[in-house]
Short mmCIF file of C-alpha atoms and ligand atoms in Angstrom, two decimals:
data_model
loop_
_atom_site.label_atom_id
_atom_site.label_comp_id
_atom_site.label_asym_id
_atom_site.label_seq_id
_atom_site.Cartn_x
_atom_site.Cartn_y
_atom_site.Cartn_z
CA MET A 6 0.00 0.00 0.00
CA THR A 7 1.44 3.37 -0.98
CA TYR A 8 0.04 6.55 0.49
CA GLN A 9 0.20 10.22 -0.41
CA PRO A 10 0.54 13.05 2.10
CA ASP A 11 -2.12 15.39 0.68
CA GLU A 12 -5.66 15.89 1.88
CA SER A 13 -7.23 14.97 -1.46
CA SER A 14 -5.86 11.45 -1.18
CA ALA A 15 -7.65 11.04 2.17
CA ARG A 16 -10.86 12.07 0.45
CA ARG A 17 -10.24 9.64 -2.39
CA MET A 18 -9.68 6.74 0.02
CA ASP A 19 -12.93 7.59 1.82
CA LEU A 20 -14.82 7.65 -1.45
CA ALA A 21 -13.39 4.26 -2.41
CA ASP A 22 -14.09 2.72 1.03
CA PRO A 23 -16.63 -0.13 0.70
CA LEU A 24 -17.42 0.16 4.44
CA ALA A 25 -18.01 3.93 4.41
CA ARG A 26 -21.76 3.56 4.95
CA PHE A 27 -21.21 2.05 8.41
CA ARG A 28 -20.18 5.39 9.91
CA ALA A 29 -23.84 6.41 9.72
CA GLU A 30 -24.66 3.42 11.94
CA PHE A 31 -22.96 5.23 14.86
CA HIS A 32 -23.47 8.33 16.97
CA ILE A 33 -20.28 10.40 16.67
CA PRO A 34 -19.75 12.64 19.73
CA LYS A 35 -19.77 16.34 18.87
CA THR A 36 -17.24 19.02 19.73
CA GLN A 37 -18.34 22.15 21.59
CA HIS A 38 -18.75 23.78 18.16
CA GLY A 39 -21.22 21.10 17.15
CA GLU A 40 -18.93 19.32 14.69
CA ASP A 41 -18.08 15.63 14.67
CA SER A 42 -15.14 15.07 16.97
CA ILE A 43 -12.21 12.99 15.76
CA TYR A 44 -12.94 9.92 17.86
CA LEU A 45 -9.92 7.63 18.03
CA CYS A 46 -10.77 5.97 21.32
CA GLY A 47 -12.72 2.88 20.27
CA ASN A 48 -10.04 0.80 22.02
CA SER A 49 -11.33 2.21 25.30
CA LEU A 50 -15.05 2.67 24.68
CA GLY A 51 -16.64 1.92 21.34
CA LEU A 52 -19.25 4.37 20.04
CA GLN A 53 -22.96 3.78 20.32
CA PRO A 54 -24.54 2.08 17.32
CA VAL A 55 -27.68 4.00 16.35
CA ARG A 56 -29.80 0.85 16.49
CA VAL A 57 -28.95 0.20 20.15
CA GLU A 58 -31.49 2.70 21.41
CA ALA A 59 -34.45 0.93 19.77
CA ALA A 60 -33.17 -2.43 20.97
CA VAL A 61 -32.96 -1.29 24.60
CA LEU A 62 -36.29 0.55 24.40
CA GLN A 63 -37.91 -2.65 23.15
CA GLU A 64 -36.86 -4.46 26.33
CA LEU A 65 -37.99 -1.56 28.53
CA HIS A 66 -41.32 -1.64 26.74
CA ASP A 67 -41.71 -5.40 27.12
CA TRP A 68 -40.83 -5.19 30.80
CA LYS A 69 -43.29 -2.31 31.24
CA THR A 70 -46.16 -4.09 29.49
CA LEU A 71 -45.49 -7.76 30.28
CA GLY A 72 -43.71 -7.91 33.61
CA VAL A 73 -42.54 -11.39 34.36
CA GLU A 74 -44.33 -12.72 31.29
CA GLY A 75 -41.52 -11.14 29.26
CA HIS A 76 -39.38 -14.17 30.03
CA PHE A 77 -41.48 -16.05 27.47
CA HIS A 78 -43.54 -13.46 25.61
CA ALA A 79 -41.20 -10.51 25.03
CA LYS A 80 -40.41 -9.85 21.39
CA HIS A 81 -37.08 -11.47 22.16
CA PRO A 82 -37.95 -13.73 25.10
CA TRP A 83 -35.60 -13.17 28.05
CA MET A 84 -35.30 -16.79 29.06
CA PRO A 85 -33.06 -17.79 26.12
CA TYR A 86 -31.90 -14.20 25.48
CA HIS A 87 -28.18 -14.86 25.86
CA GLU A 88 -28.40 -17.37 23.02
CA THR A 89 -29.26 -14.61 20.54
CA VAL A 90 -25.70 -13.25 20.59
CA THR A 91 -23.70 -16.45 20.82
CA GLU A 92 -23.32 -17.16 17.12
CA MET A 93 -22.34 -13.60 16.28
CA ALA A 94 -19.79 -13.53 19.09
CA ALA A 95 -18.40 -16.91 18.03
CA GLU A 96 -17.82 -15.61 14.49
CA ILE A 97 -15.78 -12.72 15.83
CA VAL A 98 -13.42 -14.89 17.86
CA GLY A 99 -13.29 -17.86 15.47
CA ALA A 100 -15.07 -20.42 17.60
CA ASN A 101 -17.94 -22.90 17.46
CA PRO A 102 -21.05 -21.47 19.10
CA ALA A 103 -20.95 -24.16 21.80
CA GLU A 104 -17.54 -22.82 22.83
CA VAL A 105 -18.81 -19.29 23.52
CA VAL A 106 -21.02 -17.63 26.08
CA MET A 107 -21.56 -13.97 26.87
CA MET A 108 -21.83 -13.36 30.62
CA ASN A 109 -20.65 -11.23 33.55
CA GLY A 110 -17.73 -8.80 33.26
CA LEU A 111 -14.29 -9.53 31.90
CA THR A 112 -12.39 -9.77 35.18
CA VAL A 113 -15.15 -11.92 36.66
CA ASN A 114 -14.81 -14.31 33.74
CA LEU A 115 -11.04 -14.44 34.15
CA HIS A 116 -11.59 -15.56 37.73
CA LEU A 117 -14.17 -18.17 36.77
CA MET A 118 -11.81 -19.54 34.13
CA MET A 119 -8.90 -19.66 36.58
CA VAL A 120 -11.04 -21.57 39.05
CA SER A 121 -11.26 -24.29 36.41
CA PHE A 122 -7.96 -23.96 34.58
CA TYR A 123 -5.48 -22.90 37.24
CA ARG A 124 -5.13 -26.01 39.37
CA PRO A 125 -1.64 -25.74 40.82
CA THR A 126 0.21 -28.85 42.05
CA ALA A 127 3.45 -29.15 44.02
CA SER A 128 5.51 -29.33 40.85
CA ARG A 129 3.42 -27.24 38.44
CA TYR A 130 2.11 -24.07 40.00
CA LYS A 131 3.27 -20.98 38.07
CA ILE A 132 1.25 -18.54 35.97
CA LEU A 133 2.99 -16.80 33.08
CA ILE A 134 1.68 -13.36 32.13
CA GLU A 135 3.10 -10.57 29.96
CA GLY A 136 5.01 -7.75 31.63
CA ASN A 137 3.20 -4.46 32.14
CA CYS A 138 -0.09 -6.25 31.67
CA PHE A 139 -3.44 -4.59 32.32
CA PRO A 140 -3.65 -4.04 36.09
CA SER A 141 -6.95 -5.86 36.57
CA ASP A 142 -5.53 -9.03 35.04
CA ARG A 143 -2.45 -8.87 37.25
CA TYR A 144 -4.59 -8.30 40.37
CA ALA A 145 -6.79 -11.23 39.42
CA VAL A 146 -3.81 -13.51 38.87
CA LEU A 147 -2.10 -12.45 42.11
CA SER A 148 -5.27 -13.07 44.09
CA GLN A 149 -5.74 -16.51 42.53
CA ILE A 150 -2.17 -17.44 43.43
CA ARG A 151 -2.71 -16.33 47.03
CA TYR A 152 -6.09 -18.04 47.14
CA HIS A 153 -4.26 -21.32 46.57
CA GLY A 154 -1.92 -20.51 49.46
CA LEU A 155 1.01 -19.82 47.15
CA ASP A 156 3.52 -17.00 47.05
CA PRO A 157 3.48 -14.71 43.99
CA GLU A 158 7.28 -14.35 44.41
CA THR A 159 7.67 -17.90 43.18
CA ALA A 160 4.38 -18.52 41.37
CA LEU A 161 4.11 -15.43 39.14
CA LEU A 162 6.27 -15.27 36.02
CA GLU A 163 6.29 -12.12 33.90
CA ILE A 164 7.88 -11.85 30.48
CA HIS A 165 9.23 -8.49 29.37
CA PRO A 166 10.64 -7.06 26.15
CA ARG A 167 14.44 -7.14 25.88
CA GLU A 168 16.36 -4.17 27.22
CA GLY A 169 15.78 -1.21 24.90
CA GLU A 170 12.88 -2.88 23.04
CA ASP A 171 9.11 -2.30 23.34
CA ILE A 172 7.77 -5.55 21.99
CA ILE A 173 7.94 -9.01 23.51
CA ARG A 174 9.55 -11.37 21.01
CA THR A 175 7.68 -14.59 20.38
CA GLU A 176 10.96 -16.52 20.39
CA ASP A 177 11.62 -15.21 23.91
CA ILE A 178 8.20 -16.46 25.04
CA GLU A 179 8.98 -19.84 23.50
CA ALA A 180 12.40 -19.95 25.12
CA LEU A 181 10.93 -19.16 28.53
CA LEU A 182 8.28 -21.86 28.05
CA GLU A 183 11.01 -24.31 27.07
CA GLN A 184 12.96 -23.48 30.19
CA GLU A 185 10.18 -23.06 32.78
CA GLY A 186 7.26 -24.85 31.13
CA ASP A 187 7.36 -27.90 33.39
CA ARG A 188 6.59 -25.64 36.36
CA ILE A 189 3.96 -23.49 34.58
CA ALA A 190 0.34 -24.45 35.21
CA LEU A 191 -1.21 -21.64 33.18
CA VAL A 192 -0.14 -19.19 30.50
CA LEU A 193 -2.47 -16.18 30.59
CA MET A 194 -1.61 -13.44 28.12
CA GLY A 195 -3.30 -10.59 26.31
CA GLY A 196 -4.30 -11.16 22.68
CA VAL A 197 -3.37 -7.57 21.87
CA HIS A 198 -1.32 -5.74 24.51
CA TYR A 199 -3.36 -2.83 25.85
CA TYR A 200 -0.36 -0.50 26.15
CA THR A 201 1.87 -1.27 23.17
CA GLY A 202 -0.76 -2.61 20.80
CA GLN A 203 1.31 -5.74 20.09
CA PHE A 204 -0.82 -8.57 18.66
CA PHE A 205 0.63 -11.74 20.16
CA GLN A 206 1.01 -14.89 18.10
CA LEU A 207 -1.71 -16.92 19.77
CA GLU A 208 -1.09 -20.08 17.82
CA ARG A 209 2.65 -20.31 18.36
CA ILE A 210 2.33 -19.50 22.06
CA THR A 211 -0.44 -22.05 22.50
CA GLN A 212 1.46 -24.78 20.67
CA LYS A 213 4.62 -24.31 22.66
CA ALA A 214 2.73 -24.09 25.97
CA HIS A 215 0.73 -27.25 25.22
CA GLN A 216 3.89 -29.06 24.21
CA LYS A 217 5.15 -28.36 27.73
CA GLY A 218 1.87 -29.44 29.32
CA CYS A 219 0.62 -25.97 30.33
CA LEU A 220 -2.95 -24.74 29.90
CA VAL A 221 -3.41 -21.52 27.92
CA GLY A 222 -5.86 -18.65 28.24
CA PHE A 223 -5.98 -15.27 26.49
CA ASP A 224 -7.49 -11.96 27.49
CA LEU A 225 -8.92 -10.61 24.26
CA ALA A 226 -10.12 -7.24 25.57
CA HIS A 227 -8.11 -5.42 22.88
CA ALA A 228 -8.35 -8.17 20.29
CA ALA A 229 -12.04 -9.07 19.95
CA GLY A 230 -13.54 -7.11 17.06
CA ASN A 231 -10.10 -5.70 16.22
CA VAL A 232 -7.96 -8.51 14.80
CA PRO A 233 -8.72 -11.85 13.14
CA LEU A 234 -9.03 -14.61 15.72
CA ASN A 235 -9.26 -18.32 15.37
CA LEU A 236 -9.55 -19.59 18.91
CA HIS A 237 -10.84 -23.03 18.06
CA ASP A 238 -8.13 -23.86 15.54
CA CYS A 239 -5.39 -22.31 17.67
CA GLY A 240 -6.43 -24.74 20.37
CA VAL A 241 -6.51 -22.14 23.14
CA ASP A 242 -8.05 -23.61 26.31
CA PHE A 243 -10.05 -20.53 27.26
CA ALA A 244 -10.36 -16.84 26.49
CA CYS A 245 -12.22 -13.86 27.91
CA TRP A 246 -13.02 -10.43 26.50
CA CYS A 247 -15.17 -7.40 27.16
CA SER A 248 -17.72 -6.04 24.71
CA TYR A 249 -17.51 -2.31 25.37
CA LYS A 250 -14.20 -1.63 23.57
CA TYR A 251 -14.09 -2.61 19.88
CA LEU A 252 -17.42 -4.43 20.19
CA ASN A 253 -19.38 -1.21 20.89
CA SER A 254 -21.86 -2.79 23.31
CA GLY A 255 -21.91 0.05 25.82
CA PRO A 256 -20.11 0.92 29.07
CA GLY A 257 -19.71 -2.10 31.32
CA SER A 258 -21.76 -4.29 29.01
CA VAL A 259 -21.70 -8.05 29.18
CA ALA A 260 -18.39 -9.85 28.57
CA GLY A 261 -17.47 -12.91 26.53
CA CYS A 262 -15.97 -16.24 27.39
CA PHE A 263 -14.57 -19.08 25.26
CA VAL A 264 -13.94 -22.61 26.50
CA HIS A 265 -12.43 -24.99 23.97
CA GLU A 266 -14.61 -27.89 22.89
CA ARG A 267 -12.13 -30.37 24.38
CA HIS A 268 -13.33 -29.20 27.83
CA ALA A 269 -17.03 -29.16 26.89
CA THR A 270 -17.97 -32.18 28.97
CA ALA A 271 -15.15 -32.08 31.51
CA PHE A 272 -17.62 -32.01 34.39
CA ASP A 273 -14.93 -33.16 36.80
CA LEU A 274 -13.13 -29.81 36.39
CA GLN A 275 -13.55 -27.61 39.44
CA ARG A 276 -15.96 -24.81 38.69
CA PHE A 277 -18.05 -22.30 40.57
CA ALA A 278 -21.66 -23.11 39.94
CA GLY A 279 -24.91 -21.19 39.60
CA TRP A 280 -28.35 -22.04 38.32
CA TRP A 281 -27.85 -20.56 34.85
CA GLY A 282 -25.12 -23.10 34.17
CA HIS A 283 -27.49 -25.91 35.07
CA ASP A 284 -29.01 -28.17 32.44
CA LYS A 285 -31.69 -26.06 30.70
CA SER A 286 -34.27 -28.83 30.51
CA THR A 287 -34.37 -29.33 34.28
CA ARG A 288 -33.33 -25.90 35.58
CA PHE A 289 -36.86 -25.01 36.65
CA LYS A 290 -37.46 -28.28 38.42
CA MET A 291 -35.46 -26.45 41.08
CA GLY A 292 -33.76 -29.62 42.25
CA PRO A 293 -31.04 -29.62 44.90
CA ASP A 294 -28.24 -31.06 42.75
CA TYR A 295 -26.23 -29.24 40.12
CA HIS A 296 -25.97 -30.70 36.62
CA PRO A 297 -23.92 -28.40 34.40
CA MET A 298 -24.64 -27.94 30.73
CA PRO A 299 -21.96 -29.04 28.32
CA GLY A 300 -19.94 -26.31 26.64
CA ALA A 301 -19.17 -22.74 27.65
CA GLU A 302 -22.76 -22.12 28.82
CA GLY A 303 -22.08 -24.46 31.70
CA TRP A 304 -19.92 -21.77 33.32
CA GLN A 305 -22.83 -19.30 33.63
CA LEU A 306 -23.94 -18.33 37.10
CA SER A 307 -26.79 -15.84 36.94
CA ASN A 308 -29.67 -15.05 34.68
CA PRO A 309 -28.40 -12.47 32.18
CA PRO A 310 -28.80 -8.65 32.27
CA ILE A 311 -31.24 -8.14 29.42
CA LEU A 312 -30.68 -4.39 28.92
CA ALA A 313 -26.94 -4.92 28.45
CA PHE A 314 -27.63 -7.88 26.19
CA ALA A 315 -29.99 -5.82 24.05
CA ALA A 316 -27.18 -3.35 23.33
CA CYS A 317 -24.75 -6.17 22.71
CA ARG A 318 -27.08 -7.95 20.30
CA ALA A 319 -27.75 -4.79 18.28
CA SER A 320 -24.06 -3.99 18.12
CA LEU A 321 -22.97 -7.46 17.04
CA GLU A 322 -25.50 -7.28 14.21
CA VAL A 323 -23.53 -4.35 12.81
CA PHE A 324 -20.37 -6.46 12.93
CA ARG A 325 -22.08 -9.30 11.16
CA GLU A 326 -23.27 -6.98 8.39
CA ALA A 327 -19.82 -5.48 7.89
CA GLY A 328 -17.87 -8.74 8.23
CA MET A 329 -14.58 -9.16 10.10
CA LYS A 330 -12.60 -9.75 6.90
CA PRO A 331 -13.47 -6.45 5.16
CA LEU A 332 -13.10 -4.69 8.51
CA ARG A 333 -9.60 -6.05 8.95
CA GLU A 334 -8.64 -5.03 5.42
CA LYS A 335 -9.76 -1.46 6.03
CA SER A 336 -8.16 -1.47 9.47
CA ILE A 337 -4.76 -2.37 8.03
CA GLN A 338 -5.09 0.48 5.52
CA LEU A 339 -6.25 3.04 8.09
CA THR A 340 -3.55 2.27 10.63
CA GLY A 341 -0.89 2.05 7.92
CA TYR A 342 -2.02 5.49 6.74
CA LEU A 343 -1.78 6.87 10.27
CA GLN A 344 1.74 5.52 10.65
CA TYR A 345 2.71 6.92 7.25
CA LEU A 346 1.38 10.42 8.00
CA LEU A 347 3.10 10.55 11.38
CA GLU A 348 6.47 9.33 10.10
CA GLN A 349 6.34 11.42 6.96
CA GLN A 350 6.36 14.61 9.09
CA ARG A 351 9.66 13.65 10.77
CA ILE A 352 8.47 14.87 14.16
CA ASP A 353 11.28 15.32 16.71
CA GLY A 354 11.26 12.65 19.40
CA LEU A 355 8.31 10.70 17.96
CA ARG A 356 8.38 7.01 18.65
CA ILE A 357 5.76 4.42 17.75
CA LEU A 358 5.88 1.55 20.24
CA THR A 359 3.48 -0.63 18.28
CA PRO A 360 4.96 -3.12 15.79
CA THR A 361 5.17 -1.78 12.23
CA ASN A 362 4.23 -5.15 10.75
CA PRO A 363 0.41 -5.17 10.28
CA GLU A 364 0.32 -8.88 11.19
CA GLU A 365 1.58 -8.00 14.65
CA ARG A 366 -0.87 -5.26 15.52
CA GLY A 367 -4.53 -4.29 15.37
CA CYS A 368 -5.73 -0.77 14.69
CA GLN A 369 -4.09 0.93 17.68
CA LEU A 370 -0.82 2.86 17.53
CA SER A 371 0.89 3.74 20.81
CA ILE A 372 2.94 6.88 20.46
CA THR A 373 5.48 8.55 22.74
CA LEU A 374 6.89 12.00 22.21
CA ALA A 375 9.84 12.53 24.54
CA GLU A 376 8.80 15.16 27.12
CA ARG A 377 6.01 16.76 25.13
CA GLY A 378 3.50 13.96 25.02
CA ARG A 379 1.24 15.30 27.72
CA ASP A 380 1.13 18.84 26.23
CA VAL A 381 0.40 17.51 22.78
CA PHE A 382 -2.34 15.30 24.18
CA ARG A 383 -3.91 18.30 25.91
CA ILE A 384 -3.78 20.43 22.76
CA LEU A 385 -5.37 17.65 20.72
CA SER A 386 -8.14 17.31 23.30
CA GLU A 387 -8.84 21.03 23.13
CA ASN A 388 -9.20 20.72 19.38
CA GLY A 389 -11.82 18.05 19.11
CA VAL A 390 -9.66 14.93 19.17
CA ILE A 391 -10.68 12.14 21.51
CA CYS A 392 -7.87 9.66 22.02
CA ASP A 393 -6.25 8.49 25.23
CA TRP A 394 -3.33 9.10 27.50
CA ARG A 395 -1.72 6.25 29.39
CA GLU A 396 0.82 6.81 32.14
CA PRO A 397 3.73 7.28 32.07
CA ASP A 398 4.05 8.81 28.58
CA CYS A 399 1.92 7.14 25.95
CA ILE A 400 -0.76 8.45 23.59
CA ARG A 401 -2.92 5.62 22.26
CA VAL A 402 -4.70 6.26 18.99
CA ALA A 403 -7.10 3.74 17.49
CA PRO A 404 -8.72 4.40 14.11
CA VAL A 405 -11.61 1.94 14.05
CA PRO A 406 -12.67 0.68 10.61
CA LEU A 407 -16.40 0.60 11.44
CA TYR A 408 -16.73 4.34 11.99
CA ASN A 409 -13.45 6.17 11.45
CA THR A 410 -12.55 7.72 8.11
CA PHE A 411 -9.28 8.36 6.32
CA MET A 412 -10.12 12.03 6.77
CA ASP A 413 -10.24 11.51 10.57
CA VAL A 414 -6.74 10.09 10.39
CA TYR A 415 -5.53 12.87 8.10
CA ARG A 416 -6.87 15.62 10.36
CA PHE A 417 -5.51 13.94 13.47
CA ALA A 418 -2.02 13.50 12.01
CA LYS A 419 -1.91 17.08 10.78
CA MET A 420 -2.93 18.48 14.17
CA PHE A 421 -0.55 16.14 15.93
CA GLY A 422 2.36 17.46 13.84
CA GLN A 423 1.37 21.07 14.46
CA ALA A 424 1.02 20.53 18.20
CA ALA A 425 4.32 18.65 18.41
CA ARG A 426 6.15 21.43 16.58
CA GLY A 427 4.59 24.05 18.86
CA GLU A 428 2.60 25.66 16.02
CA THR A 429 -0.94 26.98 16.41
CA ILE A 430 -3.51 24.48 15.30
CA GLN A 431 -4.99 25.27 11.91
CA GLN A 432 -8.51 23.93 11.95
CA GLU A 433 -9.64 23.43 8.40
CA ALA A 434 -13.04 24.61 7.36
CA VAL A 435 -15.71 22.10 8.26
CA LEU A 436 -15.77 19.40 5.62
C1 PLP B 515 -10.29 -3.22 29.44
C2 PLP B 515 -9.57 -4.34 30.08
C3 PLP B 515 -10.03 -4.91 31.28
C4 PLP B 515 -11.22 -4.35 32.00
O1 PLP B 515 -11.77 -5.28 32.86
P1 PLP B 515 -13.33 -5.23 33.29
O2 PLP B 515 -13.47 -6.42 34.12
O3 PLP B 515 -14.12 -5.22 32.02
O4 PLP B 515 -13.52 -3.95 34.03
C5 PLP B 515 -9.33 -5.98 31.80
N1 PLP B 515 -8.23 -6.48 31.16
C6 PLP B 515 -7.77 -5.94 30.01
C7 PLP B 515 -6.56 -6.52 29.34
C8 PLP B 515 -8.41 -4.86 29.45
O5 PLP B 515 -7.93 -4.31 28.32
#
């Protein structure tokens, strides 16, 4: 892909974009001047699909008019409601529907999965995570280790990039697994690293870990809806993700969980139980003994939050209409364009932490700017750009193929250059 630095080429790429119509499926937050802001924060909170409002209102209406009868007589009956999103979610992560369930929040699901898949023994008790991982994941892992009466000093392994590098090399992960694998019970890594944007090689990591007898889980918070995933074929044991980042299902909406088919009927695995994981056909006999359903659904605890599910269902429909493959193609172009425009300006002190190889990243670029990062971030914010700042010195920018345009990227990069050089921001006339 070759790019040109001028504004007209951004316009041309937008005109040629086969997914352009999907922007109108979303509410774009406005600036104080009433214009569309340049929203590059879908990695943190995805925008609201227009059709979500009607979907949520439908459930409010059915609750208002039907009360408890809504469980069976709502337009979308609540009793089997969670099933309405399973297939669409499974497509996004490359799984069979029986391997996927949407439930709870992400960190909750990580815990439930560790209850089943972190079963330390005297000789195999370590958990391997990536260095500088998302705090919630680290807290969850530390608490699981302590819950088993173990000491994180000896039971937690963290893998870091080499001195002077930003990215964790796959060969280093493999080497560590080769060396320590016999003592590792669980490998639990991000699919896409939240800070650097590195897309880990799920298949190679899983193969090596399995070869050494470890179980493998991935946190796909920054991967689901962003990069192509093939959880079933990769052979990953479990995975968890949230739906409010790239999946646009609304703040705190219901999370996802994958359990590989090979564990579908492993009823002897320890698990925390609740009635929604109980065999559907006898759940309402209200018997005293627990009989879990086969597959991922068997890890459910509670009856699902219908309002959150309504948003999730409507949002996943948009994904299904657009298709992950075309989305990924546009994503590679958009992020490549962003990288090109930033590098082409030769900005002093600019560093992109994210891998330059499109195969090793999703849409996010993580940028540092020597000492000026925070000032530049502030100036961008004052000029209608919504992206995010991560301590200590990183600006994360995520052009999302469902609703961002090449023009968004062009305007962002231009303002970024002006702010970094200390120039006044030239806002172009509204487009
Ligand atoms: C966003 C994110 C979370 C958030 O966890 P919640 O339980 O949804 O609050 C956890 N882990 C990672 C890697 C994330 O990116």
